Amino acid sequence: MSQSPQLELLKNYEVVKGNTPLEANNSVFEKASLDSRFIDYLNNSLFSSEGNVFAMYEHQAESLIKSQSEKNIILTTGTGSGKTEAMYLPILKNLLEEAKTWDTYQSQENNYWFQNQDLVYENEINIFQRCKENRPSAIRCLMLFPLNALVEDQKIRLRKLFTGPANEKLKKLINDNQIYFGSYTSKTPGSPNIYSYEDKRTFNSLKNKLNQNYEQYQDIKGYPNIGDDVYTVDSFEGGEMWSKPDMQYNPPDIFIISNKIIEFE
């Protein structure tokens, strides 16, 4: 038995007008009062392909501009219309505007706490991913999706923004800080019960899982010509959070969750 394929015609959406795509996008950012230091970062992160900037769609620009008037945005455009970028633009503008006020982050080392085999969890002391930071950690954006598969898709997009080369460029703009994101689903390593890690075997099991993820990331990163495929696995260089206890102690700026996990946890 088989089912006939479902075909959907893609609409040609209007793009922002300008002498060049770069000028068109920059005019939108100026209307939205975006700090000029972030314009190149957003152009290259959201609206470029192989180093060439392309103009954003009108509905993407409208989403950014109208959100500045505290308007609620509902996007009803079809497949391939850039709804993700339209959603990200207001979120990123608000995050970046706050991030420029954060104190300089002094420590330049990633805290790979799970590699310390002698480390134990006790007395609710924060030993996790962001324990050395002094800027306020809080959920600044909640992304709620109906399916875990959609959560995983968003993580790929966010890795392109907040890990790897893009993250290194961003850190220079926000006093060496990072913007963090994390997903809290059944696939996220760890338990919602933080006290379970007082049991050494349970805590070591979590460390082993994170070490496996870390080794997988290093292996894939080392493949020749890996390109964007490196963003399909958990990243350990940048703003991705690694486990539930990491997020329980220091919530990510962008918190991604499915409604199914809310039902069970």
Short mmCIF file of C-alpha atoms in Angstrom, two decimals:
data_model
loop_
_atom_site.label_atom_id
_atom_site.label_comp_id
_atom_site.label_asym_id
_atom_site.label_seq_id
_atom_site.Cartn_x
_atom_site.Cartn_y
_atom_site.Cartn_z
CA MET A 1 0.00 0.00 0.00
CA SER A 2 1.19 3.49 -0.71
CA GLN A 3 -0.07 7.02 -0.42
CA SER A 4 0.17 9.60 -3.16
CA PRO A 5 2.65 12.41 -2.45
CA GLN A 6 1.30 15.68 -1.18
CA LEU A 7 2.51 18.64 -3.18
CA GLU A 8 2.56 22.23 -1.99
CA LEU A 9 3.29 25.18 -4.24
CA LEU A 10 5.66 27.68 -2.63
CA LYS A 11 4.61 31.29 -2.81
CA ASN A 12 7.03 33.98 -3.91
CA TYR A 13 7.09 36.21 -0.84
CA GLU A 14 7.99 39.88 -1.18
CA VAL A 15 11.47 40.86 -0.04
CA VAL A 16 12.50 44.16 1.52
CA LYS A 17 13.45 46.69 -1.13
CA GLY A 18 16.83 48.41 -1.28
CA ASN A 19 19.74 49.20 -3.60
CA THR A 20 21.41 46.03 -2.34
CA PRO A 21 20.20 43.21 -0.05
CA LEU A 22 22.60 44.47 2.61
CA GLU A 23 21.19 48.01 2.47
CA ALA A 24 17.63 46.63 2.54
CA ASN A 25 18.26 44.63 5.69
CA ASN A 26 20.17 47.43 7.37
CA SER A 27 17.26 49.82 6.82
CA VAL A 28 14.99 47.39 8.70
CA PHE A 29 17.45 47.09 11.58
CA GLU A 30 17.66 50.87 11.78
CA LYS A 31 13.86 51.19 11.91
CA ALA A 32 13.84 48.68 14.76
CA SER A 33 16.54 50.73 16.58
CA LEU A 34 18.96 47.79 16.68
CA ASP A 35 22.37 48.66 18.08
CA SER A 36 24.64 48.97 15.04
CA ARG A 37 27.27 46.65 16.53
CA PHE A 38 24.91 43.69 16.02
CA ILE A 39 23.86 44.36 12.42
CA ASP A 40 26.67 42.41 10.73
CA TYR A 41 26.21 39.51 13.15
CA LEU A 42 22.49 39.16 12.35
CA ASN A 43 22.98 39.62 8.61
CA ASN A 44 25.65 36.92 8.48
CA SER A 45 23.90 34.57 10.90
CA LEU A 46 20.35 34.73 9.56
CA PHE A 47 20.43 36.17 6.06
CA SER A 48 23.49 34.87 4.26
CA SER A 49 24.45 31.92 2.11
CA GLU A 50 28.05 31.08 1.20
CA GLY A 51 29.12 34.50 2.42
CA ASN A 52 26.54 36.47 0.43
CA VAL A 53 23.84 38.46 2.24
CA PHE A 54 20.29 38.18 0.89
CA ALA A 55 17.34 40.46 1.62
CA MET A 56 14.85 39.42 4.29
CA TYR A 57 11.19 38.97 3.51
CA GLU A 58 8.68 41.73 4.20
CA HIS A 59 6.90 39.65 6.84
CA GLN A 60 10.21 39.04 8.63
CA ALA A 61 10.89 42.77 8.72
CA GLU A 62 7.35 43.48 9.86
CA SER A 63 7.71 40.95 12.68
CA LEU A 64 10.78 42.74 14.01
CA ILE A 65 9.45 46.28 13.66
CA LYS A 66 5.97 45.63 15.10
CA SER A 67 7.34 43.66 18.03
CA GLN A 68 9.06 46.85 19.20
CA SER A 69 5.59 48.33 19.81
CA GLU A 70 4.86 45.40 22.15
CA LYS A 71 2.56 43.85 19.56
CA ASN A 72 1.84 40.13 19.66
CA ILE A 73 2.89 38.50 16.39
CA ILE A 74 1.05 35.67 14.64
CA LEU A 75 2.73 34.30 11.51
CA THR A 76 0.55 32.45 9.01
CA THR A 77 2.93 32.19 6.06
CA GLY A 78 3.53 28.83 4.41
CA THR A 79 6.36 26.33 4.15
CA GLY A 80 9.76 27.78 3.32
CA SER A 81 8.70 31.33 4.14
CA GLY A 82 11.31 31.99 6.82
CA LYS A 83 9.00 31.84 9.83
CA THR A 84 11.91 30.80 12.04
CA GLU A 85 13.88 33.94 11.21
CA ALA A 86 10.76 36.05 11.71
CA MET A 87 10.41 34.51 15.17
CA TYR A 88 14.09 34.87 16.01
CA LEU A 89 14.50 38.54 15.07
CA PRO A 90 12.52 40.07 17.99
CA ILE A 91 13.98 37.52 20.40
CA LEU A 92 17.55 38.19 19.34
CA LYS A 93 17.16 41.96 19.38
CA ASN A 94 15.94 41.90 22.98
CA LEU A 95 18.62 39.43 24.06
CA LEU A 96 21.43 41.34 22.41
CA GLU A 97 20.30 44.68 23.83
CA GLU A 98 20.43 43.21 27.33
CA ALA A 99 23.64 41.26 26.71
CA LYS A 100 25.64 44.40 25.94
CA THR A 101 25.03 45.51 29.55
CA TRP A 102 26.42 42.34 31.15
CA ASP A 103 29.72 42.56 33.02
CA THR A 104 32.77 41.12 31.29
CA TYR A 105 33.08 37.38 31.72
CA GLN A 106 36.49 36.74 33.24
CA SER A 107 36.90 32.97 32.83
CA GLN A 108 37.68 31.83 29.29
CA GLU A 109 37.60 28.09 29.99
CA ASN A 110 34.68 25.73 29.40
CA ASN A 111 33.72 23.98 32.61
CA TYR A 112 33.72 20.34 31.51
CA TRP A 113 32.75 19.21 35.00
CA PHE A 114 31.73 15.74 33.78
CA GLN A 115 35.35 14.93 32.91
CA ASN A 116 36.33 15.04 36.59
CA GLN A 117 35.85 11.45 37.74
CA ASP A 118 36.45 12.42 41.38
CA LEU A 119 33.74 15.08 41.38
CA VAL A 120 30.74 14.38 43.62
CA TYR A 121 27.45 16.20 44.09
CA GLU A 122 26.63 17.23 47.63
CA ASN A 123 24.98 19.96 49.66
CA GLU A 124 23.33 21.52 46.59
CA ILE A 125 26.61 23.26 45.64
CA ASN A 126 26.67 24.48 42.05
CA ILE A 127 29.44 22.56 40.29
CA PHE A 128 27.85 22.63 36.87
CA GLN A 129 28.37 24.21 33.46
CA ARG A 130 28.04 27.91 34.27
CA CYS A 131 29.07 27.97 37.92
CA LYS A 132 31.86 30.49 37.23
CA GLU A 133 29.62 33.14 35.68
CA ASN A 134 28.64 36.33 37.45
CA ARG A 135 25.95 37.60 35.10
CA PRO A 136 22.30 36.82 35.97
CA SER A 137 21.04 33.52 34.56
CA ALA A 138 17.34 33.37 33.74
CA ILE A 139 14.93 32.16 31.11
CA ARG A 140 14.49 35.12 28.78
CA CYS A 141 12.67 33.26 26.03
CA LEU A 142 10.48 30.16 26.26
CA MET A 143 10.04 28.18 23.03
CA LEU A 144 7.22 25.66 23.29
CA PHE A 145 6.76 23.01 20.60
CA PRO A 146 4.27 20.13 20.26
CA LEU A 147 6.87 17.54 19.18
CA ASN A 148 10.40 16.63 20.26
CA ALA A 149 11.38 16.49 16.58
CA LEU A 150 10.62 20.22 16.27
CA VAL A 151 12.69 20.87 19.39
CA GLU A 152 15.65 19.09 17.78
CA ASP A 153 15.23 21.11 14.59
CA GLN A 154 15.35 24.38 16.53
CA LYS A 155 18.50 23.29 18.32
CA ILE A 156 20.27 22.90 14.97
CA ARG A 157 19.30 26.45 14.07
CA LEU A 158 20.40 27.80 17.43
CA ARG A 159 23.75 26.01 17.25
CA LYS A 160 24.48 27.97 14.08
CA LEU A 161 23.86 31.17 16.03
CA PHE A 162 25.43 30.46 19.42
CA THR A 163 28.16 27.85 18.91
CA GLY A 164 31.24 27.61 16.71
CA PRO A 165 32.52 30.57 14.66
CA ALA A 166 29.32 32.61 15.03
CA ASN A 167 29.58 32.36 18.80
CA GLU A 168 33.19 33.54 18.80
CA LYS A 169 32.14 36.63 16.84
CA LEU A 170 29.22 37.25 19.18
CA LYS A 171 31.35 37.00 22.32
CA LYS A 172 33.44 39.93 21.11
CA LEU A 173 30.28 42.04 20.94
CA ILE A 174 28.92 41.21 24.40
CA ASN A 175 31.93 41.44 26.72
CA ASP A 176 33.06 37.81 26.22
CA ASN A 177 29.71 36.52 27.44
CA GLN A 178 27.65 33.86 25.68
CA ILE A 179 23.94 33.50 25.02
CA TYR A 180 22.81 30.09 26.21
CA PHE A 181 20.09 27.80 24.93
CA GLY A 182 18.97 24.40 26.12
CA SER A 183 16.26 21.83 25.51
CA TYR A 184 14.43 20.05 28.30
CA THR A 185 12.95 16.86 26.83
CA SER A 186 13.05 13.14 27.47
CA LYS A 187 16.26 13.04 25.41
CA THR A 188 18.06 15.59 27.59
CA PRO A 189 20.63 13.85 29.82
CA GLY A 190 19.83 13.92 33.52
CA SER A 191 16.93 13.67 35.92
CA PRO A 192 14.42 16.32 36.99
CA ASN A 193 15.19 15.21 40.56
CA ILE A 194 18.43 17.00 41.42
CA TYR A 195 18.76 15.12 44.71
CA SER A 196 19.16 11.82 42.85
CA TYR A 197 22.77 12.86 42.18
CA GLU A 198 23.64 12.47 45.81
CA ASP A 199 23.86 8.81 44.84
CA LYS A 200 27.37 8.44 43.41
CA ARG A 201 26.41 5.78 40.86
CA THR A 202 23.62 7.94 39.47
CA PHE A 203 25.92 10.94 39.22
CA ASN A 204 28.66 8.90 37.53
CA SER A 205 26.11 7.58 35.04
CA LEU A 206 25.28 11.14 34.03
CA LYS A 207 28.96 12.01 33.69
CA ASN A 208 29.49 8.95 31.49
CA LYS A 209 26.61 9.97 29.22
CA LEU A 210 27.96 13.49 28.82
CA ASN A 211 31.45 12.16 28.13
CA GLN A 212 29.99 10.01 25.36
CA ASN A 213 28.23 13.05 23.87
CA TYR A 214 31.45 15.06 24.13
CA GLU A 215 33.47 12.37 22.35
CA GLN A 216 30.82 12.12 19.63
CA TYR A 217 31.04 15.88 19.08
CA GLN A 218 34.83 15.77 18.86
CA ASP A 219 34.71 12.86 16.39
CA ILE A 220 32.18 14.53 14.10
CA LYS A 221 33.95 17.90 14.29
CA GLY A 222 37.10 16.19 13.06
CA TYR A 223 35.53 14.84 9.87
CA PRO A 224 36.94 16.52 6.72
CA ASN A 225 34.54 18.93 5.04
CA ILE A 226 31.92 18.34 7.72
CA GLY A 227 30.35 21.77 7.16
CA ASP A 228 26.97 22.40 8.74
CA ASP A 229 26.54 18.73 9.65
CA VAL A 230 28.50 19.48 12.81
CA TYR A 231 25.38 21.26 14.08
CA THR A 232 23.36 18.03 14.12
CA VAL A 233 24.91 16.83 17.40
CA ASP A 234 25.22 18.39 20.85
CA SER A 235 27.88 21.10 20.86
CA PHE A 236 30.47 21.55 23.59
CA GLU A 237 31.92 24.81 22.27
CA GLY A 238 29.57 27.69 22.85
CA GLY A 239 26.16 28.38 24.30
CA GLU A 240 24.47 24.99 24.27
CA MET A 241 23.62 23.60 27.69
CA TRP A 242 24.40 19.94 28.23
CA SER A 243 22.07 18.44 30.83
CA LYS A 244 19.07 18.96 33.09
CA PRO A 245 21.12 19.76 36.22
CA ASP A 246 23.15 22.31 34.23
CA MET A 247 19.87 24.09 33.44
CA GLN A 248 18.39 23.60 36.90
CA TYR A 249 21.24 25.55 38.45
CA ASN A 250 21.65 28.12 35.69
CA PRO A 251 18.62 28.40 33.40
CA PRO A 252 19.43 29.10 29.73
CA ASP A 253 18.49 32.38 28.09
CA ILE A 254 16.48 30.44 25.49
CA PHE A 255 14.62 27.48 26.97
CA ILE A 256 13.18 24.98 24.48
CA ILE A 257 10.59 22.49 25.63
CA SER A 258 7.81 20.30 24.27
CA ASN A 259 4.37 20.23 25.80
CA LYS A 260 4.77 16.49 26.38
CA ILE A 261 7.53 17.01 28.95
CA ILE A 262 5.29 19.46 30.81
CA GLU A 263 2.67 16.71 31.12
CA PHE A 264 5.11 14.22 32.64
CA GLU A 265 7.55 16.35 34.63
#
